[in-house]
Structure formats: structure tokens, C-alpha cells
Amino acid sequence: MFQELLELSVLDLTTDVNKVACVTPENSLEHALLVLVKSGYSAIPVLDRSGVVQGTISKTLILDSILGLERIEFEQLGAGKVEDAMNRDVTRIRVGDGFMRALELAINTPFLCVEDDDGRFVGILTRSSILTRVHRFMRAETRGANRSSSSSS
Ligand code: 4BW
């Protein structure tokens, strides 16, 4: 069972690109804020036209970029571009990487950007998809341990 967990491929855990909310670097900050609010996510990937991840954008980064000295300058939303505010420090993982690598990276990042061997974005690996598998494994182990302790008593 533990071996099965270790042998899970990154692809088994990946949310497909078609189900991921994303924006492009050229999109306006207003458009990105709309996508974030409508999707309900706090941060999403930024993909260029060739399908490569260039960064991530969040509600916090957008609001920070339009923060004036005394007020939030909402009128700047339409003029600013996603590329001006995005975080370029992306946590990436390859489809061929293993579960332990994903687990390690997910300690500090809520989602990992999954890339194929050509560096193209194929989807995201979320912390919840990793925790779901770890929980499933631990529940099965706990039940097994409880069964063997009750049969020996
Ligand atoms: O709209 C939502 N639907 C569902 N099913 N769960 C949601 C939604 N919004 C939030 N959640 C839950 C998830 O458990 O809250 C957690 C934190 O969300 P976040 O970070 O702060 O918006 C979610 O945890 P998660 O599934 O491990 O996702 C981690 C992060 O990955 C999210 C978000 O930044 C990103 N993400 C997840 N699914 C996404 C996505 N980004 C774009 N498109 C998606 N489909």
C-alpha cells in the first residue's frame, strides 16, 4: 500500500489544464480579478500563448499593485497588465516526477504547475489532491492495524 502511494505518478494527481482557471500575461488586471472572483480561487496560473507558465496571479498581488498612498486606486485596474503584477517565481513539477517530490514541494505551495517534457503546462497539482491520497492511505493503514489488534485479543 505504501509502495502504491510512492509509485503514484504526478499525472494521476493532476487537475487537467481544461479545468484550471488561468489568464495570460497580456490580460488586464481587471480581467484577472474578475476570473479570480468568479472562480473563487485566491491565486491562479498565468499562461502565455504557447502554453508555458509565466507566473501566478492572486487577488493580493492585484490589490497590492493598485495600492496608492491613501487609497486603493481601482481606476488603475483597467490599465494595468497581469505581467506587471504577477509572481514569476513558479513552483513547477514534471509529469515524470514522483509522489515524494510533489509532497515535498506542496509543503510551501498550495499548488504546483505540472509541465510535460517540453516545458508545456498540462495542469496543476493541488495540496488537496495530495492530502486526499495521504489520508486514504493512512485510513486504510489504521483500519488494518485495528483489525489485526482486535483479532489477536
Ligand atoms: O472553487 C472552489 N472549488 C473547490 N472545489 N474547492 C475550493 C474552491 N475554492 C477554494 N477551494 C478550497 C480547496 O480545498 O480551498 C482551498 C484553498 O483555495 P485557494 O488555493 O486559496 O484558492 C482549495 O485547496 P486546493 O484544492 O488544494 O487548491 C490549492 C490552490 O490551488 C487554490 C488555488 O490557488 C489553486 N487552484 C485549485 N484549483 C484550481 C486552482 N487554480 C485554478 N483553477 C483551479 N481549478
Coordinates of N, CA and C and ligand atoms in Angstrom, one line a residue:
M1 N 0.8 -1.2 0.0 CA 0.0 0.0 0.0 C 0.9 1.3 0.0
F2 N 1.9 1.3 0.9 CA 2.8 2.4 0.9 C 3.5 2.6 -0.4
Q3 N 3.9 1.4 -1.0 CA 4.6 1.4 -2.3 C 3.7 2.0 -3.3
E4 N 2.4 1.6 -3.3 CA 1.4 2.2 -4.3 C 1.4 3.7 -4.2
L5 N 1.4 4.2 -3.0 CA 1.4 5.7 -2.8 C 2.7 6.3 -3.4
L6 N 3.8 5.6 -3.2 CA 5.1 6.2 -3.7 C 5.1 6.1 -5.2
E7 N 4.4 5.1 -5.8 CA 4.5 4.9 -7.2 C 3.5 5.7 -8.0
L8 N 2.6 6.4 -7.3 CA 1.6 7.3 -7.9 C 2.4 8.3 -8.8
S9 N 1.8 8.5 -10.1 CA 2.5 9.4 -10.9 C 1.9 10.8 -10.7
V10 N 2.7 11.8 -11.0 CA 2.2 13.2 -10.9 C 0.9 13.4 -11.7
L11 N 0.9 12.7 -12.9 CA -0.2 12.8 -13.8 C -1.5 12.3 -13.2
D12 N -1.4 11.2 -12.3 CA -2.6 10.7 -11.6 C -3.3 11.7 -10.7
L13 N -2.5 12.7 -10.3 CA -3.0 13.6 -9.3 C -3.3 15.0 -9.9
T14 N -3.0 15.1 -11.2 CA -3.1 16.4 -11.8 C -4.5 16.8 -12.2
T15 N -4.9 18.1 -11.9 CA -6.1 18.7 -12.4 C -5.8 19.2 -13.8
D16 N -6.5 18.6 -14.8 CA -6.2 18.9 -16.2 C -6.3 20.4 -16.5
V17 N -5.5 20.9 -17.4 CA -5.4 22.3 -17.9 C -6.8 22.8 -18.2
N18 N -7.7 21.9 -18.8 CA -9.0 22.4 -19.2 C -9.9 22.7 -18.0
K19 N -9.5 22.3 -16.9 CA -10.3 22.6 -15.7 C -9.7 23.6 -14.8
V20 N -8.6 24.2 -15.3 CA -7.8 25.2 -14.5 C -8.2 26.6 -14.9
A21 N -8.6 27.4 -14.0 CA -8.8 28.8 -14.3 C -7.5 29.5 -14.5
C22 N -7.3 30.2 -15.7 CA -6.0 30.9 -15.9 C -6.2 32.1 -16.7
V23 N -5.1 32.9 -16.7 CA -5.1 34.2 -17.5 C -3.8 34.2 -18.3
T24 N -3.7 35.3 -19.1 CA -2.4 35.5 -19.9 C -1.7 36.7 -19.4
P25 N -0.4 36.8 -19.6 CA 0.3 38.0 -19.2 C -0.2 39.3 -19.7
E26 N -0.8 39.2 -20.9 CA -1.4 40.5 -21.5 C -2.7 40.9 -21.0
N27 N -3.4 40.0 -20.3 CA -4.7 40.3 -19.8 C -4.6 41.5 -18.9
S28 N -5.7 42.3 -18.8 CA -5.7 43.4 -17.8 C -5.9 42.9 -16.4
L29 N -5.5 43.7 -15.4 CA -5.7 43.3 -14.0 C -7.2 43.2 -13.7
E30 N -8.0 44.0 -14.4 CA -9.4 43.9 -14.1 C -10.0 42.5 -14.6
H31 N -9.5 42.1 -15.7 CA -10.0 40.8 -16.2 C -9.5 39.7 -15.2
A32 N -8.3 39.8 -14.8 CA -7.7 38.7 -13.9 C -8.5 38.7 -12.6
L33 N -8.9 39.9 -12.1 CA -9.6 40.0 -10.8 C -11.0 39.4 -11.0
L34 N -11.6 39.6 -12.2 CA -12.9 39.0 -12.5 C -12.8 37.5 -12.4
V35 N -11.8 36.9 -13.1 CA -11.6 35.5 -13.2 C -11.4 34.9 -11.7
L36 N -10.6 35.6 -11.0 CA -10.3 35.2 -9.6 C -11.6 35.2 -8.7
V37 N -12.3 36.3 -8.8 CA -13.5 36.4 -8.0 C -14.6 35.4 -8.5
K38 N -14.8 35.2 -9.8 CA -15.8 34.3 -10.3 C -15.4 32.9 -10.0
S39 N -14.1 32.5 -10.1 CA -13.7 31.1 -9.9 C -13.7 30.8 -8.4
G40 N -13.5 31.8 -7.6 CA -13.4 31.6 -6.1 C -12.0 31.2 -5.6
Y41 N -11.0 31.2 -6.6 CA -9.6 30.8 -6.1 C -8.9 32.1 -5.8
S42 N -7.9 31.9 -4.9 CA -7.2 33.1 -4.4 C -6.0 33.4 -5.4
A43 N -5.5 32.3 -6.0 CA -4.3 32.5 -7.0 C -4.5 31.5 -8.1
I44 N -4.1 31.9 -9.3 CA -4.2 31.0 -10.5 C -3.0 31.2 -11.4
P45 N -2.7 30.2 -12.3 CA -1.5 30.3 -13.1 C -1.7 31.4 -14.3
V46 N -0.6 31.9 -14.7 CA -0.6 32.8 -15.9 C 0.1 32.1 -17.0
L47 N -0.6 31.8 -18.1 CA 0.0 31.1 -19.2 C 0.1 31.9 -20.4
D48 N 1.3 31.8 -21.2 CA 1.4 32.6 -22.4 C 0.8 31.8 -23.5
R49 N 0.8 32.4 -24.7 CA 0.1 31.8 -25.9 C 0.6 30.5 -26.3
S50 N 1.8 30.1 -26.0 CA 2.3 28.8 -26.3 C 2.1 27.8 -25.2
G51 N 1.4 28.2 -24.2 CA 1.0 27.2 -23.2 C 2.1 27.0 -22.1
V52 N 3.0 28.0 -22.0 CA 4.0 27.9 -21.0 C 3.7 28.8 -19.8
V53 N 3.9 28.3 -18.6 CA 3.6 29.1 -17.4 C 4.6 30.2 -17.2
Q54 N 4.1 31.4 -17.1 CA 5.0 32.6 -16.9 C 4.9 33.1 -15.4
G55 N 3.9 32.7 -14.7 CA 3.8 33.2 -13.3 C 2.5 32.8 -12.7
T56 N 2.2 33.4 -11.6 CA 0.9 33.2 -10.9 C 0.4 34.6 -10.5
I57 N -0.9 34.7 -10.5 CA -1.5 36.0 -10.1 C -2.6 35.7 -9.0
S58 N -2.6 36.6 -8.0 CA -3.5 36.4 -6.9 C -4.3 37.7 -6.7
K59 N -5.4 37.6 -5.9 CA -6.1 38.8 -5.5 C -5.2 39.8 -4.7
T60 N -4.4 39.2 -3.9 CA -3.5 40.1 -3.0 C -2.5 40.8 -3.9
L61 N -1.9 40.2 -4.9 CA -0.9 40.8 -5.8 C -1.6 42.0 -6.6
I62 N -2.8 41.7 -7.0 CA -3.6 42.7 -7.8 C -3.9 43.9 -6.9
L63 N -4.4 43.7 -5.7 CA -4.7 44.8 -4.9 C -3.5 45.6 -4.5
D64 N -2.4 44.8 -4.2 CA -1.1 45.5 -3.8 C -0.6 46.4 -5.0
S65 N -0.8 46.0 -6.2 CA -0.3 46.7 -7.4 C -1.1 48.0 -7.6
I66 N -2.3 48.1 -7.0 CA -3.1 49.4 -7.3 C -3.3 50.1 -5.9
L67 N -2.4 49.8 -5.0 CA -2.4 50.5 -3.7 C -1.8 51.8 -3.8
G68 N -2.5 52.9 -3.6 CA -2.0 54.3 -3.6 C -1.5 54.6 -2.2
L69 N -1.1 55.8 -2.0 CA -0.6 56.2 -0.6 C -1.8 56.2 0.4
E70 N -3.0 56.6 0.0 CA -4.0 56.7 0.9 C -5.3 55.9 0.6
R71 N -5.3 55.3 -0.6 CA -6.5 54.5 -1.0 C -6.1 53.5 -2.1
I72 N -7.0 52.6 -2.3 CA -6.8 51.7 -3.4 C -7.3 52.3 -4.7
E73 N -6.4 52.4 -5.7 CA -6.8 53.2 -6.9 C -7.4 52.2 -7.9
F74 N -8.7 52.0 -7.7 CA -9.4 51.0 -8.6 C -9.4 51.4 -10.1
E75 N -9.3 52.7 -10.3 CA -9.3 53.1 -11.7 C -8.1 52.6 -12.5
Q76 N -7.0 52.1 -11.8 CA -5.8 51.6 -12.4 C -6.0 50.1 -12.9
L77 N -7.1 49.5 -12.5 CA -7.3 48.1 -12.8 C -7.4 47.8 -14.3
G78 N -8.0 48.7 -15.0 CA -8.2 48.5 -16.5 C -6.9 48.7 -17.2
A79 N -6.0 49.6 -16.7 CA -4.8 50.0 -17.5 C -3.7 49.0 -17.2
G80 N -3.6 48.4 -15.9 CA -2.5 47.5 -15.6 C -2.6 46.2 -16.2
K81 N -1.5 45.6 -16.5 CA -1.5 44.2 -17.1 C -1.0 43.2 -16.1
V82 N -1.5 41.9 -16.3 CA -1.2 40.8 -15.4 C 0.4 40.7 -15.2
E83 N 1.1 40.9 -16.4 CA 2.6 40.7 -16.3 C 3.2 41.7 -15.4
D84 N 2.6 42.9 -15.1 CA 3.2 43.9 -14.2 C 3.1 43.5 -12.8
A85 N 2.1 42.6 -12.5 CA 1.8 42.3 -11.0 C 2.1 40.9 -10.7
M86 N 2.3 40.0 -11.7 CA 2.3 38.5 -11.3 C 3.6 38.2 -10.6
N87 N 3.5 37.0 -9.9 CA 4.7 36.5 -9.3 C 5.4 35.5 -10.3
R88 N 6.6 35.8 -10.6 CA 7.3 35.0 -11.6 C 8.0 33.8 -11.0
D89 N 8.0 33.7 -9.7 CA 8.6 32.6 -9.0 C 7.7 31.4 -8.9
V90 N 7.6 30.6 -10.0 CA 6.6 29.5 -10.1 C 7.2 28.2 -9.5
T91 N 6.4 27.4 -8.8 CA 6.8 26.1 -8.3 C 6.3 25.1 -9.4
R92 N 7.3 24.5 -10.1 CA 7.0 23.6 -11.2 C 7.3 22.1 -10.8
I93 N 6.6 21.2 -11.5 CA 6.9 19.8 -11.3 C 6.7 19.1 -12.7
R94 N 7.5 18.1 -13.0 CA 7.4 17.4 -14.3 C 6.4 16.2 -14.1
V95 N 5.8 15.9 -15.2 CA 4.8 14.8 -15.2 C 5.5 13.5 -14.8
G96 N 6.8 13.4 -15.0 CA 7.5 12.1 -14.7 C 8.0 12.1 -13.2
D97 N 7.9 13.2 -12.5 CA 8.3 13.2 -11.1 C 7.5 12.3 -10.2
G98 N 8.0 12.0 -9.1 CA 7.3 11.0 -8.2 C 6.5 11.8 -7.1
F99 N 5.7 10.9 -6.3 CA 4.9 11.5 -5.3 C 5.6 12.2 -4.2
M100 N 6.8 11.7 -3.8 CA 7.6 12.3 -2.7 C 8.0 13.7 -3.1
R101 N 8.4 13.9 -4.3 CA 8.8 15.2 -4.8 C 7.6 16.2 -4.7
A102 N 6.4 15.7 -5.1 CA 5.2 16.5 -5.1 C 4.9 16.9 -3.6
L103 N 5.0 15.9 -2.8 CA 4.7 16.1 -1.3 C 5.6 17.2 -0.7
E104 N 6.9 17.0 -1.1 CA 7.9 18.0 -0.5 C 7.6 19.4 -1.0
L105 N 7.3 19.6 -2.3 CA 7.1 20.9 -2.9 C 5.8 21.5 -2.3
A106 N 4.8 20.6 -2.1 CA 3.5 21.1 -1.6 C 3.5 21.6 -0.2
I107 N 4.6 21.4 0.6 CA 4.7 21.9 1.9 C 4.6 23.4 1.9
N108 N 5.2 24.0 0.9 CA 5.3 25.5 0.9 C 4.4 26.2 -0.2
T109 N 3.7 25.4 -1.0 CA 3.0 26.0 -2.1 C 1.6 25.3 -2.2
P110 N 0.5 26.1 -2.3 CA -0.8 25.4 -2.4 C -1.1 24.7 -3.7
F111 N -0.4 25.1 -4.8 CA -0.5 24.3 -6.0 C 0.8 24.3 -6.8
L112 N 1.1 23.2 -7.5 CA 2.3 23.1 -8.3 C 1.9 23.1 -9.8
C113 N 2.7 23.8 -10.6 CA 2.4 23.8 -12.0 C 3.0 22.6 -12.7
V114 N 2.2 21.7 -13.3 CA 2.7 20.5 -13.9 C 3.0 20.7 -15.3
E115 N 4.3 20.3 -15.7 CA 4.7 20.5 -17.1 C 5.1 19.2 -17.7
D116 N 4.9 19.2 -19.1 CA 5.4 18.0 -19.8 C 6.9 18.1 -20.1
D117 N 7.5 17.2 -20.8 CA 8.9 17.2 -21.0 C 9.4 18.4 -21.9
D118 N 8.4 19.0 -22.6 CA 8.8 20.2 -23.4 C 8.6 21.5 -22.6
G119 N 8.2 21.4 -21.3 CA 8.0 22.6 -20.5 C 6.6 23.2 -20.7
R120 N 5.7 22.4 -21.4 CA 4.3 23.0 -21.5 C 3.5 22.6 -20.3
F121 N 2.6 23.5 -20.0 CA 1.7 23.4 -18.8 C 0.7 22.3 -19.2
V122 N 0.5 21.3 -18.3 CA -0.6 20.3 -18.5 C -1.6 20.4 -17.4
G123 N -1.4 21.1 -16.3 CA -2.4 21.3 -15.3 C -1.7 21.6 -14.0
I124 N -2.5 21.5 -12.9 CA -2.0 21.9 -11.6 C -2.1 20.6 -10.7
L125 N -1.2 20.6 -9.7 CA -1.3 19.5 -8.7 C -1.5 20.3 -7.4
T126 N -2.7 20.1 -6.8 CA -3.1 20.9 -5.6 C -2.7 20.1 -4.4
R127 N -2.6 20.9 -3.3 CA -2.3 20.4 -2.0 C -3.4 19.4 -1.6
S128 N -4.7 19.8 -2.0 CA -5.8 18.9 -1.5 C -5.7 17.5 -2.2
S129 N -5.3 17.5 -3.5 CA -5.2 16.2 -4.2 C -4.1 15.3 -3.5
I130 N -3.1 15.9 -3.0 CA -2.0 15.1 -2.3 C -2.5 14.7 -1.0
L131 N -3.2 15.6 -0.2 CA -3.7 15.2 1.1 C -4.7 14.1 1.0
T132 N -5.6 14.2 0.0 CA -6.6 13.1 -0.2 C -6.0 11.8 -0.3
R133 N -4.9 11.6 -1.1 CA -4.2 10.3 -1.2 C -3.5 9.9 0.1
V134 N -2.9 10.9 0.8 CA -2.2 10.5 2.1 C -3.3 10.1 3.1
H135 N -4.4 10.8 3.1 CA -5.5 10.4 4.0 C -6.0 9.0 3.7
R136 N -6.3 8.8 2.4 CA -6.8 7.4 2.0 C -5.8 6.3 2.5
F137 N -4.5 6.6 2.3 CA -3.5 5.6 2.7 C -3.5 5.4 4.2
M138 N -3.6 6.5 5.0 CA -3.5 6.4 6.5 C -4.8 5.8 7.0
R139 N -5.9 6.0 6.4 CA -7.2 5.4 6.9 C -7.1 3.9 6.7
A140 N -6.6 3.5 5.5 CA -6.5 2.0 5.3 C -5.5 1.4 6.2
E141 N -4.4 2.1 6.5 CA -3.4 1.5 7.4 C -4.0 1.4 8.8
T142 N -4.7 2.4 9.2 CA -5.3 2.5 10.6 C -6.3 1.3 10.7
R143 N -7.2 1.1 9.7 CA -8.2 0.1 9.8 C -7.5 -1.3 9.8
G144 N -6.4 -1.5 9.0 CA -5.7 -2.7 9.0 C -5.1 -3.0 10.4
A145 N -4.5 -1.9 11.0 CA -3.9 -2.1 12.4 C -4.9 -2.4 13.4
N146 N -6.1 -1.8 13.3 CA -7.2 -2.0 14.3 C -7.7 -3.5 14.1
R147 N -7.8 -3.9 12.9 CA -8.3 -5.3 12.6 C -7.3 -6.3 13.2
S148 N -6.0 -6.1 13.0 CA -5.1 -7.1 13.5 C -5.0 -7.1 15.0
S149 N -5.2 -5.9 15.6 CA -5.1 -5.9 17.1 C -6.4 -6.5 17.7
S150 N -7.5 -6.4 17.0 CA -8.7 -7.0 17.6 C -8.8 -8.5 17.4
S151 N -8.1 -9.0 16.3 CA -8.1 -10.4 16.1 C -7.1 -11.1 17.0
S152 N -6.1 -10.4 17.4 CA -5.1 -11.0 18.3 C -5.5 -11.0 19.8
S153 N -6.6 -10.2 20.1 CA -7.0 -10.1 21.5 C -8.2 -11.1 21.8
Ligands
4BW1 O1 -14.0 27.0 -6.2 C1 -13.6 26.1 -5.4 N1 -14.0 24.8 -5.6 C2 -13.5 23.8 -4.8 N2 -13.9 22.5 -5.0 N3 -12.6 24.0 -3.7 C3 -12.2 25.3 -3.5 C4 -12.7 26.3 -4.3 N4 -12.1 27.5 -3.9 C5 -11.3 27.1 -2.8 N5 -11.4 25.8 -2.5 C6 -10.8 25.0 -1.4 C7 -9.9 24.0 -1.9 O2 -9.8 22.9 -0.9 O3 -10.0 26.0 -0.7 C8 -8.6 25.6 -0.8 C9 -7.8 26.8 -1.0 O4 -8.1 27.5 -2.2 P1 -7.2 28.6 -2.8 O5 -5.9 27.9 -3.4 O6 -6.6 29.5 -1.7 O7 -8.0 29.3 -3.8 C10 -8.5 24.7 -2.0 O8 -7.4 23.9 -1.8 P2 -6.7 23.1 -3.1 O9 -7.8 22.3 -3.8 O10 -5.6 22.3 -2.5 O11 -6.2 24.2 -4.0 C11 -5.0 24.9 -3.8 C12 -4.9 26.1 -4.6 O12 -4.8 25.8 -6.0 C13 -6.1 27.1 -4.6 C14 -5.9 27.8 -5.9 O13 -5.0 28.9 -5.8 C15 -5.4 26.7 -6.8 N6 -6.4 26.0 -7.6 C16 -7.1 24.9 -7.2 N7 -8.0 24.5 -8.2 C17 -7.8 25.4 -9.2 C18 -6.8 26.4 -8.8 N8 -6.5 27.4 -9.6 C19 -7.1 27.5 -10.8 N9 -8.1 26.6 -11.3 C20 -8.4 25.5 -10.5 N10 -9.4 24.6 -10.9

